[in-house]
Structure formats: C-alpha cells, structure tokens
XYZ file of C-alpha atoms in Angstrom:
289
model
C 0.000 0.000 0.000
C 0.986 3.042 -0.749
C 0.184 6.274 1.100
C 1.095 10.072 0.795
C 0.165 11.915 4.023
C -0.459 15.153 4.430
C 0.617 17.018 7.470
C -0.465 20.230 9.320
C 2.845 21.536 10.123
C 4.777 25.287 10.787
C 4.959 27.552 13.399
C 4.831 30.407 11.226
C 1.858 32.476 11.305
C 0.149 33.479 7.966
C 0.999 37.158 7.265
C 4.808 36.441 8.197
C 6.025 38.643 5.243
C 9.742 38.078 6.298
C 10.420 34.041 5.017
C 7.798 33.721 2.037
C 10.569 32.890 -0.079
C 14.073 34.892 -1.031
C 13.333 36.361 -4.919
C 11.622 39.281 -3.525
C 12.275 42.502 -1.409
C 11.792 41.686 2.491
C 10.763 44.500 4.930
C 14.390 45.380 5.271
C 14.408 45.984 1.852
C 17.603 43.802 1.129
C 16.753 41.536 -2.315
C 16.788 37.764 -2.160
C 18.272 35.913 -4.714
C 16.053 33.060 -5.690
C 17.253 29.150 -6.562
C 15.328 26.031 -6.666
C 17.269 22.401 -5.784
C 16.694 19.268 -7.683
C 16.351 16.165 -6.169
C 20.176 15.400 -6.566
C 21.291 18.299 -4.814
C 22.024 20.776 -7.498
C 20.165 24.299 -7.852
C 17.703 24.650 -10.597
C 18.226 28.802 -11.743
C 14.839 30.599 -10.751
C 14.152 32.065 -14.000
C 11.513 31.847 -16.425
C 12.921 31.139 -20.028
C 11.176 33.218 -22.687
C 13.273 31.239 -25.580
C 12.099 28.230 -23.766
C 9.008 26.226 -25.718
C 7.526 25.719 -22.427
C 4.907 28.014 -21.703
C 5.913 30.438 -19.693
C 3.010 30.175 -16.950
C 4.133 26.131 -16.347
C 7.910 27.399 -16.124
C 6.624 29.775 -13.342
C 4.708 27.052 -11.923
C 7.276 24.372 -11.806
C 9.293 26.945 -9.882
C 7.220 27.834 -7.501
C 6.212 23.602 -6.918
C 10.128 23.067 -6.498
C 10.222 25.743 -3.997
C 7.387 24.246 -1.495
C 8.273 20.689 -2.774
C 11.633 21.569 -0.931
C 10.559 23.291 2.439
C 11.319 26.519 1.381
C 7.956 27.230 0.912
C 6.322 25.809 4.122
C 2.585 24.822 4.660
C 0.296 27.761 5.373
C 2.672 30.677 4.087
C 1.308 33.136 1.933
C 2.867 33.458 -1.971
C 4.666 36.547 -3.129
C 2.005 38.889 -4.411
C 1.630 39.061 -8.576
C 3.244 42.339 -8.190
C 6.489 41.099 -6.968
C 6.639 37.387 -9.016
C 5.571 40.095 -12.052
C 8.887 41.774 -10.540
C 11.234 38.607 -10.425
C 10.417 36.705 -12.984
C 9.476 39.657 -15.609
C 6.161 37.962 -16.553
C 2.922 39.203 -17.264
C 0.241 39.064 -14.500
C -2.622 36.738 -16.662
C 1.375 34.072 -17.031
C 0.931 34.244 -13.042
C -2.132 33.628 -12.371
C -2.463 30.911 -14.890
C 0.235 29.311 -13.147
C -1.474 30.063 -9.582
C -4.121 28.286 -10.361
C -2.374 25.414 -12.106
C -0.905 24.766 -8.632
C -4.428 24.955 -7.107
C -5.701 22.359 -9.161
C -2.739 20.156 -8.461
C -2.812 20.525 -4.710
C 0.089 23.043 -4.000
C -1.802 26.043 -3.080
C -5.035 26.787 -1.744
C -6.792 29.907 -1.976
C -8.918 31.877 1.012
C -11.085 34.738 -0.070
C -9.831 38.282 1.185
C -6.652 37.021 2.821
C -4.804 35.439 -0.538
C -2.765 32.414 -1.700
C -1.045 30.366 0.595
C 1.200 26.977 0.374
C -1.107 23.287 1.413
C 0.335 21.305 3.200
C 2.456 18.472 1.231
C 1.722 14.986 0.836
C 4.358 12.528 1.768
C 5.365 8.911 -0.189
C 5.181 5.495 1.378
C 5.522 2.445 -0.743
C 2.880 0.462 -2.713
C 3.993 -2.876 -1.274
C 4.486 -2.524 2.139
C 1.900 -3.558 4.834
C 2.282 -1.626 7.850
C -0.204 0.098 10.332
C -0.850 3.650 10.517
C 1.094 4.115 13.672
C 4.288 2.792 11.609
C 3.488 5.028 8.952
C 2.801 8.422 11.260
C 6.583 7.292 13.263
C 8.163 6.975 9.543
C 7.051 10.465 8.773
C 8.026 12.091 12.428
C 4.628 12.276 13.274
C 3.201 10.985 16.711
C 0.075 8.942 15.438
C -3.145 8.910 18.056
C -6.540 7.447 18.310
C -9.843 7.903 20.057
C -11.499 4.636 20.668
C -15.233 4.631 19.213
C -16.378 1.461 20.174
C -14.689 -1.827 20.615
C -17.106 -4.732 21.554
C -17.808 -8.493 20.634
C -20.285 -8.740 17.578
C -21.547 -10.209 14.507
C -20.044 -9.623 11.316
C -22.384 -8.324 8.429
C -22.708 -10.859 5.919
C -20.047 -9.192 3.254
C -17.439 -9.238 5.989
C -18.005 -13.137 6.960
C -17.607 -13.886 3.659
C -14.404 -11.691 3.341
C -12.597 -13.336 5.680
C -13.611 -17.080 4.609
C -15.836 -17.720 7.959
C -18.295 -20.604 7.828
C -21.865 -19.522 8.447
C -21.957 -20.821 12.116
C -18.859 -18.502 13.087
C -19.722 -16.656 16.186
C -18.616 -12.829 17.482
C -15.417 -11.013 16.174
C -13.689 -8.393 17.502
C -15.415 -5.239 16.278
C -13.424 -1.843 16.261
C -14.036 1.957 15.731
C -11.422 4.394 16.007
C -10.680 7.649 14.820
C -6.944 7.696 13.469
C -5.058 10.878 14.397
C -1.988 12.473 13.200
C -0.139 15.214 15.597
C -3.486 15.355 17.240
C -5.697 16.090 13.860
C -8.127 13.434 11.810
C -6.436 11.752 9.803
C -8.451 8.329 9.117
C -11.492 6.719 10.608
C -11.250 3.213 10.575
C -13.368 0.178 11.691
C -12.310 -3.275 11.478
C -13.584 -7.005 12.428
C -10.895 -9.128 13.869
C -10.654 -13.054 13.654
C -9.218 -13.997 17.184
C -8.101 -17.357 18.375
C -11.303 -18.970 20.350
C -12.061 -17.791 23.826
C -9.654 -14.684 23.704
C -10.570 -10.744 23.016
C -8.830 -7.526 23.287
C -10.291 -4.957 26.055
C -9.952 -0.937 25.647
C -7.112 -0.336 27.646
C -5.068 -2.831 26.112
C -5.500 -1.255 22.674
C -4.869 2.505 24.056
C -1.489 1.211 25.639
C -0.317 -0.479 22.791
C -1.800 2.011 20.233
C -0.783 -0.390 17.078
C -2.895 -3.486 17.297
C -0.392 -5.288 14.919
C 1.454 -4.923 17.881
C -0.662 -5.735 19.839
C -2.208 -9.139 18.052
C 1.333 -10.195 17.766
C 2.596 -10.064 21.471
C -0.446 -11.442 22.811
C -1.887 -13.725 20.079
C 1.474 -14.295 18.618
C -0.491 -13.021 14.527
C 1.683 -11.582 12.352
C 0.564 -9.945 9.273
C 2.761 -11.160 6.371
C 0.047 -9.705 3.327
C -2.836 -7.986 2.600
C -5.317 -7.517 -0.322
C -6.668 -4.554 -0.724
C -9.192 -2.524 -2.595
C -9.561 1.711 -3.079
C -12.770 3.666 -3.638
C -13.207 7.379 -3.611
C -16.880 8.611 -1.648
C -18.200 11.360 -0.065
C -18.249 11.639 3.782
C -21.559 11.123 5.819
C -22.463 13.872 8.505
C -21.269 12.120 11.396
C -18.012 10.791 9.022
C -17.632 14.508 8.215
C -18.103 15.651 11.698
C -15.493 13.429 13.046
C -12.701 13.746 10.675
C -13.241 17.802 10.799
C -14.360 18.730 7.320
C -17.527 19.675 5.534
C -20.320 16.755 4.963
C -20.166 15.904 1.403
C -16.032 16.346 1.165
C -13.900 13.762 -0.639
C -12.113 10.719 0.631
C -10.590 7.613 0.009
C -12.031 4.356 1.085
C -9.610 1.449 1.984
C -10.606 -2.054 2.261
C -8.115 -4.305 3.079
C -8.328 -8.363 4.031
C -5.244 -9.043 5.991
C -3.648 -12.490 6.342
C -1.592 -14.217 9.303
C 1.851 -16.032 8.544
C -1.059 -19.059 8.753
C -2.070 -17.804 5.764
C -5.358 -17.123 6.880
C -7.740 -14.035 7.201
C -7.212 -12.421 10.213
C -8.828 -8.839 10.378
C -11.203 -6.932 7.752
C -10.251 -3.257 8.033
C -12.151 -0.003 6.230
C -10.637 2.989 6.452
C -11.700 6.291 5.168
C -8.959 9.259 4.696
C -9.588 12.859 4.230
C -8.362 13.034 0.663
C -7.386 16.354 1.279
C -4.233 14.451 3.152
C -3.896 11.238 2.050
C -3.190 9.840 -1.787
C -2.353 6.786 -3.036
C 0.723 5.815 -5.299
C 1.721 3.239 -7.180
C 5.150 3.323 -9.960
C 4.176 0.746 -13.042
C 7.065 -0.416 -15.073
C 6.515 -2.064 -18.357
C-alpha cells in the first residue's frame, strides 16, 4: 500500500512577510536571490525562459512547486504577491495567475477569499507494497500517530465481511473496532475493522490505548503476524457524522480502503475499512513495463 500523508505543520503564522521565499524585497528591503534544488542536490536557476518552448506560466509554476516541494515554501505561508513574481520573474500578471491556479488544481496552493494564496500542506510517499499500520506510517514520517477509541465490543459480522474473511456460516462474534486515526493530534483516518481472534480470547480498551498499534498488539499477545494484505480503493463522499469526526464539511472527498489481511497461517485475520480525508492522504503506485 501506498500512502502520501499530508501534514499540518509550521509555526509560522500566515501574514509572516519576512520568510515567504528569497526572490523578492523583504521588509528590510535587502533583495533575495532566488534558486530552486533538484532532487540530486544541485540548484535549478529561478528564471523563467522566454526562448524556452515551455509556456511560460508552467515554467513559473514548476518553480514555484520546487520551492514548497523543498521546504522553502512551508505549509500555510502566503505566496509573493503578482506584483512582486511580475517583478522577479518579468512575466505578465494573466502568465501568473495561470500558473497560480495550475498549482491549485494540483494541490500546491489553496486559496482563502480576502486574505490570498497560501502553500497546502504536502503529501508525503510510502511504498505500494508494504503492509504496515498507521502508527508505523505516522513514526516513519516524524509524526506521533493517536486514536480515540469509538467502540470496541464483541459482535456479529455483516454478511459481506463473513464472507471476506472465509468464515463458515456458524462462526460466532469477532472483535469489532471503531477508532478515529489521528496524526499530531488532527483526523487523519477513521477506521473500523472485524478481527478473527483465536477462540475464547478478546482484546479490552485499555489494552488497545497502551499499545496504540494493534499489529502490535495481536502479535505479542496472540502471537499473529501480518505477512500480506489484499486490498481494494474507492473514492466517496463523507456522511455527517463521518464529516463531523474527521473535521471537514459533509459531502467532502475521501478515500475508502478495504483491506483483508492475512496471518503467517495464511489465513484471514482482520477486515479493516478505512476512510482518509483526501485532502491528506493519496495513493501511489510506480508501473514499469
């Protein structure tokens, strides 16, 4: 599975003219000189090319994206004004604001009315073929992952999820589980899951706070290991209460996950659906031919 997280992050208050990015006058009135890195360390020259047969607006564009794809730019900080990219890069202000909004569409910016354009936060990589749990994944990124408990109880599994997991039609109870998946304190995920325990045995509340994975947890007490997972993606719109939990507007985007996961028995050992705010979580896979 792969998973690109977006995270909340800087201190800096919007408004902070001083650190929106050197290519423009601060309020000392000393002049930045602007330079974007590649990945392999070199500097890219800030400049749009006007002999180039790129158009100049995605020139600007992939400037700017190499700027906040690098930290320079950091989550939350306004943009220079038109006046002053109009000033740097000596482009017209319809080339900027075509390339604005080519990095609103694509996720870099976001736009509030009255106040102006500031940087999104960025979505971070995982890879496509790894099965890990969300807590692994929030450490990975330096994030401190969190959950609030929902519900956990003994129950029936709905007919779909039985079958899922290869139960026969007399199998009693699973483990039934609600939580709401946090990142730095902030909705991330909420996930629910059905979990195929050996006979007799459950997990209680304050087990699963203590622990916080339950991969961990299924494996020191249960001895289960996940080895490998299939799993299935589906974008839908949040429910009221969905919305209300994960903090966004009822009718918002996300990402559906539903993944069967299987023990080093090689059997089905937990049905897990988890919806992510799409507005911090994408998928990725690489294809090779």
């Amino acid at each position: 599975m792969t998973i690109l997280l977006m995270q909340r992050g800087s201190a800096r208050e919007k408004g902070s003219g001083l650190d929106l990015a050197p290519g423009f006058s601060d309020n000392t009135g000393n002049n930045h000189m602007m330079s974007c890195p590649h990945s392999n360390g070199t500097t890219m020259p800030a400049i749009v090319d006007p002999n180039d047969y790129t158009p100049k607006y995605f020139q600007l564009a992939t400037i700017l994206r190499e700027r906040i794809s690098s930290g320079e730019l950091v989550p939350h900080q306004p943009i220079p004004s038109e006046r002053q990219l109009e000033e740097i890069y000596s482009v017209s202000r319809p080339t900027i604001r075509q390339a604005i909004e080519l990095l609103i569409r694509q996720g870099f910016l976001y736009r509030e009315h009255g106040r102006g354009t500031f940087v999104s936060p960025q979505k971070l990589q995982k890879g496509i073929s790894e099965l890990t749990s969300f807590s692994e994944d929030m450490r990975a990124r330096g994030i401190e992952p969190g959950q609030q408990i929902l519900e956990l109880k003994m129950a029936l599994p709905p007919e779909e999820v039985r079958q899922r997991l290869d139960l026969p039609p007399e199998s009693g109870e699973l483990l039934y589980i609600e939580r709401l998946r946090l990142g730095d304190g902030v909705p991330m995920g909420l996930m629910t899951s059905y979990h195929v325990l050996p006979e007799g045995l459950t997990l209680d509340r304050e087990g699963l706070e203590a622990a916080g994975s339950i991969y961990t947890l299924l494996q020191e007490r249960f001895h289960l290991i996940p080895t490998e997972a299939d799993e299935t993606l589906e974008a839908v719109l949040a429910t009221p209460r969905e919305a209300a939990l994960l903090q966004i507007a009822p009718g918002s985007p996300l990402l559906l996950s539903v993944r069967i996961t299987y023990s080093q028995y090689r059997r089905a050992m937990e049905y897990v659906k988890i919806l992510y705010r799409a507005d911090r979580y994408q998928y990725f896979a690489k294809l090779t031919r």
